[in-house]
Amino acid sequence: MFHALADRTRRDILRRVLAGEHSVSALAVKYDMSFAAVQKHVAVLERAGLITKRREGRTAMASGDVEAVRSVGQLLGEIEQVWRGRVARIDDLLLRGSTDVSPTTPPEQDRED
């Protein structure tokens, strides 16, 4: 899914088909690339499970899978929370570390006098 969403054109195609079903031909008109290139983008999104295609005669119709997109959003939210927690722990460690030991003062060593 991340590979499919990494490309700006694929994200735009996904936005369009989430708003309503489009033929691949109609999608291709919107982009400055060949029909075959748009077909490949649609295929990547389909393999990722983000869109579905159906045949209407000779026409391939594409529509977005809202539940799949919601699931990606939920996954990204969970990953974001993990990283926010890690950053918060690093901040805490840095704050505690700056009060425990001064960077210019070497740690005390045992001396025999």
Short mmCIF file of C-alpha atoms in Angstrom, two decimals:
data_model
loop_
_atom_site.label_atom_id
_atom_site.label_comp_id
_atom_site.label_asym_id
_atom_site.label_seq_id
_atom_site.Cartn_x
_atom_site.Cartn_y
_atom_site.Cartn_z
CA MET A 1 0.00 0.00 0.00
CA PHE A 2 2.79 2.42 0.81
CA HIS A 3 4.35 1.88 -2.61
CA ALA A 4 0.99 2.54 -4.26
CA LEU A 5 0.48 5.75 -2.29
CA ALA A 6 4.05 6.98 -2.79
CA ASP A 7 3.30 8.34 -6.26
CA ARG A 8 1.47 11.68 -6.64
CA THR A 9 -0.39 10.55 -9.78
CA ARG A 10 -1.66 7.41 -8.05
CA ARG A 11 -2.83 9.45 -5.06
CA ASP A 12 -4.71 11.74 -7.43
CA ILE A 13 -6.27 8.80 -9.28
CA LEU A 14 -7.33 7.35 -5.93
CA ARG A 15 -8.96 10.66 -4.92
CA ARG A 16 -10.90 10.72 -8.20
CA VAL A 17 -12.18 7.14 -7.96
CA LEU A 18 -13.11 7.56 -4.30
CA ALA A 19 -15.38 10.41 -5.37
CA GLY A 20 -17.06 8.18 -7.96
CA GLU A 21 -16.50 5.43 -10.49
CA HIS A 22 -14.47 6.40 -13.57
CA SER A 23 -13.47 4.57 -16.69
CA VAL A 24 -9.73 4.18 -17.07
CA SER A 25 -10.07 6.04 -20.40
CA ALA A 26 -11.68 9.02 -18.65
CA LEU A 27 -8.92 9.00 -16.05
CA ALA A 28 -6.23 8.91 -18.73
CA VAL A 29 -7.55 12.14 -20.29
CA LYS A 30 -6.76 13.99 -17.04
CA TYR A 31 -3.02 13.29 -17.13
CA ASP A 32 -0.19 14.27 -19.40
CA MET A 33 0.89 10.68 -20.01
CA SER A 34 -0.06 7.75 -22.18
CA PHE A 35 -3.14 5.62 -21.62
CA ALA A 36 -0.82 2.67 -20.93
CA ALA A 37 0.95 4.63 -18.16
CA VAL A 38 -2.37 5.44 -16.50
CA GLN A 39 -3.38 1.77 -16.82
CA LYS A 40 -0.19 0.82 -14.98
CA HIS A 41 -0.93 3.29 -12.18
CA VAL A 42 -4.45 1.87 -11.88
CA ALA A 43 -3.01 -1.65 -11.78
CA VAL A 44 -0.66 -0.72 -8.90
CA LEU A 45 -3.59 0.71 -6.94
CA GLU A 46 -5.66 -2.38 -7.68
CA ARG A 47 -2.90 -4.77 -6.54
CA ALA A 48 -2.63 -2.77 -3.32
CA GLY A 49 -6.35 -3.29 -2.77
CA LEU A 50 -7.13 0.43 -2.81
CA ILE A 51 -9.34 0.32 -5.91
CA THR A 52 -11.43 -2.26 -7.71
CA LYS A 53 -11.99 -2.61 -11.42
CA ARG A 54 -14.91 -4.10 -13.25
CA ARG A 55 -15.69 -4.54 -16.92
CA GLU A 56 -18.59 -2.81 -18.57
CA GLY A 57 -18.43 -4.18 -22.08
CA ARG A 58 -15.02 -3.20 -23.38
CA THR A 59 -14.59 -0.46 -20.80
CA ALA A 60 -12.67 -0.93 -17.55
CA MET A 61 -14.37 0.92 -14.71
CA ALA A 62 -12.41 1.81 -11.57
CA SER A 63 -13.78 2.70 -8.16
CA GLY A 64 -12.10 3.35 -4.83
CA ASP A 65 -12.36 1.00 -1.88
CA VAL A 66 -13.28 3.32 0.99
CA GLU A 67 -12.76 0.64 3.65
CA ALA A 68 -9.23 -0.08 2.39
CA VAL A 69 -8.38 3.61 2.53
CA ARG A 70 -9.81 3.85 6.06
CA SER A 71 -7.68 0.89 7.06
CA VAL A 72 -4.57 2.63 5.67
CA GLY A 73 -5.52 5.76 7.61
CA GLN A 74 -5.89 3.75 10.80
CA LEU A 75 -2.55 2.02 10.24
CA LEU A 76 -0.82 5.36 9.65
CA GLY A 77 -2.43 6.75 12.81
CA GLU A 78 -1.09 3.82 14.83
CA ILE A 79 2.40 4.25 13.38
CA GLU A 80 2.24 7.97 14.13
CA GLN A 81 1.38 7.26 17.79
CA VAL A 82 4.32 4.85 18.12
CA TRP A 83 6.73 7.45 16.76
CA ARG A 84 5.25 10.27 18.85
CA GLY A 85 5.81 8.10 21.92
CA ARG A 86 9.40 7.42 20.93
CA VAL A 87 10.11 11.10 20.34
CA ALA A 88 8.54 11.98 23.71
CA ARG A 89 10.76 9.40 25.45
CA ILE A 90 13.85 10.80 23.72
CA ASP A 91 12.84 14.31 24.83
CA ASP A 92 12.44 13.06 28.42
CA LEU A 93 15.83 11.35 28.33
CA LEU A 94 17.49 14.46 26.97
CA LEU A 95 15.88 16.66 29.63
CA ARG A 96 16.85 14.28 32.44
CA GLY A 97 20.32 13.85 31.01
CA SER A 98 20.96 17.59 30.94
CA THR A 99 20.13 17.91 34.66
CA ASP A 100 22.02 14.79 35.78
CA VAL A 101 25.41 15.41 34.21
CA SER A 102 26.93 18.59 32.92
CA PRO A 103 28.66 18.08 29.57
CA THR A 104 31.71 20.05 30.76
CA THR A 105 32.06 18.24 34.11
CA PRO A 106 33.67 14.82 33.87
CA PRO A 107 32.07 12.05 35.92
CA GLU A 108 33.51 11.60 39.38
CA GLN A 109 36.09 8.89 39.71
CA ASP A 110 37.12 6.92 42.75
CA ARG A 111 40.42 8.23 44.07
CA GLU A 112 42.80 6.76 46.53
CA ASP A 113 44.21 9.55 48.70
#
